[in-house]
XYZ file of C-alpha atoms in Angstrom:
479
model
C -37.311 26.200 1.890
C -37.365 28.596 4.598
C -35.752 28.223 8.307
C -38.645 27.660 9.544
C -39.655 24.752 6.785
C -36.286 23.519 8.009
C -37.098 23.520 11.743
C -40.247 21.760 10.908
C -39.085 19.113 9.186
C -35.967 17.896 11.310
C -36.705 19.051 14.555
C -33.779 21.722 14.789
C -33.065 25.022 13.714
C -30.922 24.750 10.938
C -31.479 28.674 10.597
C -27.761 30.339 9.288
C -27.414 31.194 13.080
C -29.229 30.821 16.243
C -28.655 33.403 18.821
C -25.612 34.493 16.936
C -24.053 31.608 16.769
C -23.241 28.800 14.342
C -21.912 25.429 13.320
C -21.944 24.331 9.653
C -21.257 20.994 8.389
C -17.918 21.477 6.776
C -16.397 22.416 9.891
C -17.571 19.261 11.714
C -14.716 16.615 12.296
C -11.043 16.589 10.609
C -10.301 19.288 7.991
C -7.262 17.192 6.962
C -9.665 14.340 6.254
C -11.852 15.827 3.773
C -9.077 17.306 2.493
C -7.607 13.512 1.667
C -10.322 12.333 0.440
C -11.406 15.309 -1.407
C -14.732 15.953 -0.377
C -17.132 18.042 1.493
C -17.911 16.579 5.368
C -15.775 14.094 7.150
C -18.454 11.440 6.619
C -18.423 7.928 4.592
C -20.703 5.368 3.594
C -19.309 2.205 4.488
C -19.206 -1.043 2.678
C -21.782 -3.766 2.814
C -20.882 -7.241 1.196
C -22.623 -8.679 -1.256
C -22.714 -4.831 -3.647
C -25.586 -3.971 -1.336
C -23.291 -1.016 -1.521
C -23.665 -0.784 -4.718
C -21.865 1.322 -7.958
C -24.941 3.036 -7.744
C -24.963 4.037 -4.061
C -21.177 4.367 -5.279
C -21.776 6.864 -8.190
C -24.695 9.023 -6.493
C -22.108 9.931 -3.152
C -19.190 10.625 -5.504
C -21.226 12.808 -7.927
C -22.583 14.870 -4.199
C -18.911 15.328 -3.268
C -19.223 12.589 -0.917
C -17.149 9.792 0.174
C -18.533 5.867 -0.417
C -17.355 2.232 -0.750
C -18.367 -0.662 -2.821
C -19.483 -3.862 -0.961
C -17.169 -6.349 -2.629
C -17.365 -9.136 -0.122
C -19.403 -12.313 -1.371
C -19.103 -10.991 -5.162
C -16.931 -12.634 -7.668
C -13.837 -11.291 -9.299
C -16.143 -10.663 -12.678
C -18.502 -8.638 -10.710
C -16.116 -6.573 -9.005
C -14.037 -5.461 -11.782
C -17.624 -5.221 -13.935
C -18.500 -2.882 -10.888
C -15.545 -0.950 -11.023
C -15.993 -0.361 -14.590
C -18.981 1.190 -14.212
C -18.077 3.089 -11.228
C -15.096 4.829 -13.061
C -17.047 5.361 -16.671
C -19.346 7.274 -14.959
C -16.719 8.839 -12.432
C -13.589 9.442 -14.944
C -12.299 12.422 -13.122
C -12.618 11.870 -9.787
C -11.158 9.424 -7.019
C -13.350 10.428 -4.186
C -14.830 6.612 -3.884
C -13.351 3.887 -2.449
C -13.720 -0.302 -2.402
C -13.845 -2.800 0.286
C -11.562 -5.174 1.119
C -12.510 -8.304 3.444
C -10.629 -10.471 5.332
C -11.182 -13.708 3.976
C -9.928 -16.853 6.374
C -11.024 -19.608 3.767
C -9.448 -18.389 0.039
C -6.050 -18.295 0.424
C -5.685 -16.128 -2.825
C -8.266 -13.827 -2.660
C -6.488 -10.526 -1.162
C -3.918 -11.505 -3.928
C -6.138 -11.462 -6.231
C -8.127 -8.212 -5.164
C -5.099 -6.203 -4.958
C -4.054 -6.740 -8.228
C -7.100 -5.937 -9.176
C -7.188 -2.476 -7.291
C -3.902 -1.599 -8.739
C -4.817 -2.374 -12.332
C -7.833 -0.115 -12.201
C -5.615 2.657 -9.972
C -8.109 2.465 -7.166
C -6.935 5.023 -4.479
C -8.885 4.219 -1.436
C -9.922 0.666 0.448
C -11.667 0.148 3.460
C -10.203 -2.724 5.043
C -12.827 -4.884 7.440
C -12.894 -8.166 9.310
C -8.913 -8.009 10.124
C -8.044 -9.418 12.803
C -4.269 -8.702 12.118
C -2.442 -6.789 8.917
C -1.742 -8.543 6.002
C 0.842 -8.931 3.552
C -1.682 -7.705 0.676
C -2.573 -5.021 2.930
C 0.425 -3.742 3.136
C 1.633 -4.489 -0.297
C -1.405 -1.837 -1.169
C -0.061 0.668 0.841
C 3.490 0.710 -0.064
C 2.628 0.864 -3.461
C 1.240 4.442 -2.840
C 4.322 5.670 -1.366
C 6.367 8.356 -3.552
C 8.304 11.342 -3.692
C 6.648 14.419 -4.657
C 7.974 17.423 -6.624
C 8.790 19.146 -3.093
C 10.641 16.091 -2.185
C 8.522 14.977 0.103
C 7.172 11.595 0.648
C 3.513 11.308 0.082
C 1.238 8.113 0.403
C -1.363 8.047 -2.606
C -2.938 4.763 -1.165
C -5.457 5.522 1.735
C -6.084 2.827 3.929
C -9.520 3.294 6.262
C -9.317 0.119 8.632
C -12.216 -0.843 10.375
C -11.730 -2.167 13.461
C -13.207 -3.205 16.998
C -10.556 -3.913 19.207
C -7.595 -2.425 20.648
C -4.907 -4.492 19.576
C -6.099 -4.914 16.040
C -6.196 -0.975 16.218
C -2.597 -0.921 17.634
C -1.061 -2.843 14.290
C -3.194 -0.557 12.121
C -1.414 2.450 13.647
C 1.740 1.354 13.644
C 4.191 0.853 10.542
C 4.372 -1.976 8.997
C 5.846 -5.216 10.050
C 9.482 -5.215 9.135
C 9.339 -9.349 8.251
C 6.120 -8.603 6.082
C 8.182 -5.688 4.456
C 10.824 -7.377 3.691
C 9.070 -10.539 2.428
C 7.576 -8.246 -0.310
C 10.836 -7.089 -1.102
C 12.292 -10.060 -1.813
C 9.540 -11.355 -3.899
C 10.141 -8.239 -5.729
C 6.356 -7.216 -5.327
C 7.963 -3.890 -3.880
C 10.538 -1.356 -4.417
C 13.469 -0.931 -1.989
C 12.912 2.649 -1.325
C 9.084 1.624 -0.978
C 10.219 -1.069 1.630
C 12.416 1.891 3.506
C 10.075 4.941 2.986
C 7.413 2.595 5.048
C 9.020 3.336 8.195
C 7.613 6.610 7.814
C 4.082 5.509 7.812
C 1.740 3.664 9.609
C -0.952 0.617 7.509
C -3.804 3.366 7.914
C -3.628 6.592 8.817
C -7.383 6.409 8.998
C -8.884 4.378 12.288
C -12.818 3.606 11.954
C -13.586 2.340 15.612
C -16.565 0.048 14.684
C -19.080 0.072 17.969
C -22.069 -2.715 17.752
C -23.401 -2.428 14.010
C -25.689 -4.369 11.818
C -23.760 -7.124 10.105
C -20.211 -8.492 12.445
C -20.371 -7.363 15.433
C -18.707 -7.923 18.763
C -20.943 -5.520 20.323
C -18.749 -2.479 21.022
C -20.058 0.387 23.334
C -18.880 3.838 21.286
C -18.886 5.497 25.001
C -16.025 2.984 26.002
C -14.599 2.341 22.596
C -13.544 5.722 21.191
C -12.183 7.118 24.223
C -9.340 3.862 24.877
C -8.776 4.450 21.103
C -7.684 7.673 21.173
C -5.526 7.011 24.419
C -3.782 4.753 22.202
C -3.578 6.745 19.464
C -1.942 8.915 21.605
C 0.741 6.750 22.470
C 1.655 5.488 19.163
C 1.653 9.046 17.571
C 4.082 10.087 20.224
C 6.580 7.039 19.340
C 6.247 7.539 16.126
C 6.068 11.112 15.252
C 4.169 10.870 12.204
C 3.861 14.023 10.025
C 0.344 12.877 8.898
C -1.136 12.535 12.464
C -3.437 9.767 12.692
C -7.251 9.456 12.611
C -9.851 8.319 14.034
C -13.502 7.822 13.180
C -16.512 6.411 14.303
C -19.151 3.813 12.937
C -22.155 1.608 14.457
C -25.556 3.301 15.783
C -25.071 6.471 13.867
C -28.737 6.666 12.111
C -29.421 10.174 13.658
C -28.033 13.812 14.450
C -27.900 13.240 17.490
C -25.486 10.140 17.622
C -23.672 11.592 15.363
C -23.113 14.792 17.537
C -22.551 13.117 19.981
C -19.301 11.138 17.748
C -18.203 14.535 16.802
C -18.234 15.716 20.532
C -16.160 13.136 22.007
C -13.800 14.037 19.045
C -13.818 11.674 16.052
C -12.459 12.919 13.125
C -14.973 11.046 10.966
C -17.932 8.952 10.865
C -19.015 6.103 8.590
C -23.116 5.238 8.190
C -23.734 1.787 7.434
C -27.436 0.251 8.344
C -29.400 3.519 6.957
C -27.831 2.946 3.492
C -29.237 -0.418 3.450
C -33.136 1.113 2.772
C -32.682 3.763 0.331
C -32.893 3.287 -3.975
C -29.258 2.771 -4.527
C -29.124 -0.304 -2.107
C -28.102 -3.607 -3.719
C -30.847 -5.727 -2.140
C -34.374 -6.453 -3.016
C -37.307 -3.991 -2.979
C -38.447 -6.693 -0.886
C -36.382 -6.136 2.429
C -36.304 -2.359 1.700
C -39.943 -2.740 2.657
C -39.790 -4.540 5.710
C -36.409 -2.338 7.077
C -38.517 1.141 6.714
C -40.835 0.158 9.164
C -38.447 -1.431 12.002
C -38.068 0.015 15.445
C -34.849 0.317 17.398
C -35.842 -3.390 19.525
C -35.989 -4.978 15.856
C -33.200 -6.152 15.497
C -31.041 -9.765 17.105
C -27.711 -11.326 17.366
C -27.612 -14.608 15.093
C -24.145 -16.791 14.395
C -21.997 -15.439 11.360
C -22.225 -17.791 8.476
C -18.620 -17.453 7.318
C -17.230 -17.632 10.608
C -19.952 -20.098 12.213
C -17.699 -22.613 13.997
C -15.936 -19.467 15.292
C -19.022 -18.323 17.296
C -18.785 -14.855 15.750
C -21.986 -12.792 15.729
C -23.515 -10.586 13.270
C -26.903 -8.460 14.373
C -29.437 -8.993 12.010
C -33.538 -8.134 11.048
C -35.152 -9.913 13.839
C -39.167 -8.465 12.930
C -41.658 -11.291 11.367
C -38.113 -13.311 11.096
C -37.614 -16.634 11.856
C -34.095 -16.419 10.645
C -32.597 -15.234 13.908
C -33.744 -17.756 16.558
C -33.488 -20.856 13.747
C -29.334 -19.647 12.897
C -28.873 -20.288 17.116
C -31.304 -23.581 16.817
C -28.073 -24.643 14.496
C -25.290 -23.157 16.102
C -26.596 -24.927 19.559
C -26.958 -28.239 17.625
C -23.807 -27.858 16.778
C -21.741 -26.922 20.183
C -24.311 -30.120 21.147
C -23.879 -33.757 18.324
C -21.056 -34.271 16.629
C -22.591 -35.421 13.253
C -25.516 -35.274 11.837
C -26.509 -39.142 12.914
C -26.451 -38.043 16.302
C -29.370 -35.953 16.190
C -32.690 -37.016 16.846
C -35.502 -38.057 13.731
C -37.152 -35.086 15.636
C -34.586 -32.608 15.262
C -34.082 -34.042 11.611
C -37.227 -33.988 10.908
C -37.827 -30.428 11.527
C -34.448 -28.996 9.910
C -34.878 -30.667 6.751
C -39.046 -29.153 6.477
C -38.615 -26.434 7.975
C -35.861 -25.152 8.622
C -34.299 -26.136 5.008
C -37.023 -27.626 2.855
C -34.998 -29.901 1.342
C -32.954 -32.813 2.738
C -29.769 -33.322 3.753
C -28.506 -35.552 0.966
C -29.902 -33.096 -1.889
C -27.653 -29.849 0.239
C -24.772 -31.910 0.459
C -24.374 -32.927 -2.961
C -24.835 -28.841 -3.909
C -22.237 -27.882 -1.506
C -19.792 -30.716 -2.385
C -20.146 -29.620 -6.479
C -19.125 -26.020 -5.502
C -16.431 -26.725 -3.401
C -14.829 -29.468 -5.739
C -14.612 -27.270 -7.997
C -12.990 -24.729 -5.769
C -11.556 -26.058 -2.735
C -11.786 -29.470 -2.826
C -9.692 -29.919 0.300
C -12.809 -28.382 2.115
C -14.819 -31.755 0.988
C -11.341 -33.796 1.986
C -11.586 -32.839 5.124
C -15.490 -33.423 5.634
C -14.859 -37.136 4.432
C -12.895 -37.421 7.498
C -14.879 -35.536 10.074
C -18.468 -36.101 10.258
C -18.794 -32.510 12.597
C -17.256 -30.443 9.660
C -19.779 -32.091 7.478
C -22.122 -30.867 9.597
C -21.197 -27.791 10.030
C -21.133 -27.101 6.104
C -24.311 -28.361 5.521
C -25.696 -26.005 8.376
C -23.607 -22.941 6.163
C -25.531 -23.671 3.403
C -28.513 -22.587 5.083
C -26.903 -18.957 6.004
C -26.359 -19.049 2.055
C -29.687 -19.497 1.615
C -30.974 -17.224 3.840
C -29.039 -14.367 2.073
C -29.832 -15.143 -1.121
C -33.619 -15.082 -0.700
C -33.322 -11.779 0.838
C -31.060 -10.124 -2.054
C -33.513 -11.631 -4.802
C -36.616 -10.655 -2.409
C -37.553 -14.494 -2.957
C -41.511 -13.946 -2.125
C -41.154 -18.457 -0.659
C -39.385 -18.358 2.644
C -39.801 -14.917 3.429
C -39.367 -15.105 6.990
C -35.926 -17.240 6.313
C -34.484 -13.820 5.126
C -30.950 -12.901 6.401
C -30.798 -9.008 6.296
C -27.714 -7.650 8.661
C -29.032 -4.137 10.275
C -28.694 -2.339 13.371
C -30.343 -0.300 15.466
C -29.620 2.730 13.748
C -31.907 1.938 11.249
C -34.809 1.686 13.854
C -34.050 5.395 14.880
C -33.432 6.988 11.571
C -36.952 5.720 10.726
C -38.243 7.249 13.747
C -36.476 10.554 13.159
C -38.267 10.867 9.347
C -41.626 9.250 10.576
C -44.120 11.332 8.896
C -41.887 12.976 6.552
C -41.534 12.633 2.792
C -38.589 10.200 3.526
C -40.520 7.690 5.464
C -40.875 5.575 2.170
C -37.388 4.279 0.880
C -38.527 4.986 -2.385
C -37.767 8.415 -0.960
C -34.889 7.915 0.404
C -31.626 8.678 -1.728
C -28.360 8.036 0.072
C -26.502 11.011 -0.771
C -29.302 13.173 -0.084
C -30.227 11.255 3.403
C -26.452 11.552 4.223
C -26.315 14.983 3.663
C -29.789 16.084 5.729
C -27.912 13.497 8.618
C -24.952 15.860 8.838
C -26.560 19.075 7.958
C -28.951 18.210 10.434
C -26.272 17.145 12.995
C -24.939 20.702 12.452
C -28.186 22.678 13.303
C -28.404 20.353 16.558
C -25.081 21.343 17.474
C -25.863 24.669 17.264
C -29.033 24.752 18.808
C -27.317 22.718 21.944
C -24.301 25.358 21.875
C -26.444 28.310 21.735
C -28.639 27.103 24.446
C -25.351 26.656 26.381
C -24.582 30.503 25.862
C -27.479 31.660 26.301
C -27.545 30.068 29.743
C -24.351 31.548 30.787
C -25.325 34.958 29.570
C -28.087 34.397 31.933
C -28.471 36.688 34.886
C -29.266 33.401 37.209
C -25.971 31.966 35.913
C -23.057 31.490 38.585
């Protein structure tokens, strides 16, 4: 393809140089980085639950030289370790990969479990999501890693990349961790005493992914405000603690084109993670189905609906909103429940329409499928519904959120409009950006290959803006 084929199909000049000058792809973000994660541009692909980031999607950035994580949230144990099977039989040289790990409020073992999990299988890298403070597994992870090398130095060999959307969940992140946690560990023998004294020396995650307003949980974060306080802070805590690693920070959340992600790069994050395009190309772990309706939204397509796992919370996630009738039915439930206490107190009207409509079966036959699962499971979940006719409630409105998801991963063709697909605006203007190109059709769309035209692409922009700028100063009008 020549530089002018290039120019025509993404809008910039990706020629070697323009007007002398030139920005290449490697070069854009942290050096050290790369460097950690052992691959070619400080760029991920972040997690989304449910393996619709997939092994595949997985496998095809690993096998580019490019960093991605496996959506292990909402699978079960068997399908993670099956995953990571499959991940490392096709990888069995290389560590540039990474898994999720999510914050789960409700299953008291699950980190437990997952770590043990990670360490039996020698994963390297997690990206740790939905914290709202550090954990003892967290932490367990990361003090595993810790070692002296041949130099004598101590390394880290466990990378931490914490997504996070606040400040003060940032702040613990940064900083070592907690000395009662630490010690905890040690006594339960789940760590080594030099472990539990060379973690002083380091903070939970080196790496910092601020998370602005995404598809999926959100609180709506402005990157303009966001990254900026961030590194402030990072400031301050790399000044107390003098860490010979410095610490990093990237960005996620609207970054669907080259010119959000310049514009991450500018204000001087180290990385950036790309969540909401990965959703609509092959690799993705959902149905052909939603891949179909996602390549043709806009950047207005999208809504804020309640979070399913965290509905009595009031959390949000942003979510397909385009020939849905998900979006505006998940706040028809999370209203009726700030409103009735139980599910007598609502109107035949109101039941009525949620039991045809809304759920297309009754109430009776969802409660008997939810109380089966979570006898089996938790059954002081059920326990507690017994006694409180607003918990029962609100369990039989999660069910519907279950629902709604698992039409939309099987591409159910009955209740189409019911599906629950998390996406962002990013989405909207990636589509925009390949309208009319051979990647306008997902069936086009590879992820490592749409990754790598977003950053080489972000690269000629850069250039094109930068050479502009010189050429304007080299101008005889210039002051």
């Amino acid at each position: 393809m020549t530089a002018s084929d290039k120019k025509a199909e993404n809008g910039f000049d990706s020629s070697p140089r323009a007007n002398g000058f030139s920005i290449h792809a490697e070069s854009l973000g942290s050096p050290a980085f790369r460097q950690t994660y052992g691959i070619r541009y400080a760029h991920a692909a972040g997690a989304m639950y449910k393996s619709i980031a997939s092994k595949e999607l997985v496998i095809s950035m690993a096998k580019a030289g490019l960093l991605g994580f496996l959506g292990t949230g909402g699978m079960k144990y068997e399908e993670v370790e099956a995953a990571i099977q499959a991940i490392q039989q096709a990888l069995p040289h290389q560590q540039n990969y990474g898994v999720n790990l999510l914050n789960n409020l409700f299953q008291a073992d699950y980190e437990s479990h997952m770590v043990d999990l990670y360490l039996k299988y020698g994963i390297r890298t997690i990206e740790a999501a939905a914290y709202l403070d550090v954990s003892s597994e967290l932490i367990r992870f990361r003090l595993l890693g810790l070692k002296q090398n041949e130099t004598g130095n101590i390394i880290c060999t466990h990378n931490i990349i914490a997504k996070v959307s606040r400040p003060e969940v940032a702040a613990v992140f940064m900083r070592p961790p907690s000395e009662s946690i630490v010690q905890k560990l040690l006594k339960l023998n789940k760590i080594s005493a030099q472990q539990a004294q060379w973690g002083k020396l380091f903070p939970v995650a080196t790496d910092i992914c601020i998370e602005s307003d995404s598809g999926g949980h959100t609180d709506q974060g402005v990157a303009l405000a966001l990254l900026p306080a961030m590194q402030r802070l990072r400031q301050d805590v790399q000044q107390e603690h003098q860490y010979a690693e410095p610490l990093r920070l990237g960005a996620a959340g609207g970054i669907g084109t080259p010119e959000a992600a310049a514009a991450m790069f500018m204000m001087g994050a180290d990385f950036i993670v790309t969540g909401s395009i990965n959703q609509c190309t092959v690799e993705a772990g959902t149905s052909d189905a939603v891949k179909e309706l996602l390549q043709d939204i806009n950047i207005q397509d999208t809504e804020y609906a309640p979070a399913g796992d965290m509905f009595e919370f009031g959390a949000k996630v942003q979510v397909l909103k385009k020939g849905m009738f998900f979006p505006a039915r998940a706040n028809k439930l999370y209203a009726l429940y700030q409103q009735y206490d139980s599910l007598d107190a609502l109107d035949e009207k109101t039941k009525n329409q949620l039991q045809t409509k809304y759920f297309k079966r009754t109430f009776d036959e969802i409660w008997n499928e939810t109380r089966t699962y979570y006898l089996s499971k938790y059954p002081e979940v059920i326990h507690k519904a017994e006694q409180s006719p607003k918990h029962k409630m609100a369990l039989i409105f999660k069910w519907y959120f279950i629902h709604s998801s698992r039409l939309a991963l099987s591409g159910s063709a009955t209740q189409k409009t019911d599906y629950q697909v998390h996406t962002g605006p990013a989405l909207g203007a990636f589509n925009q950006w390949v309208k009319g190109t051979q990647r306008e059709h997902w069936r086009n769309r590879y992820v490592a290959e749409i990754n790598e035209y977003l950053m080489q692409s972000t690269a000629a922009l850069l250039t094109q803006r930068f050479a502009s700028f010189i050429q304007a100063e080299r101008s005889p009008n210039a002051k």
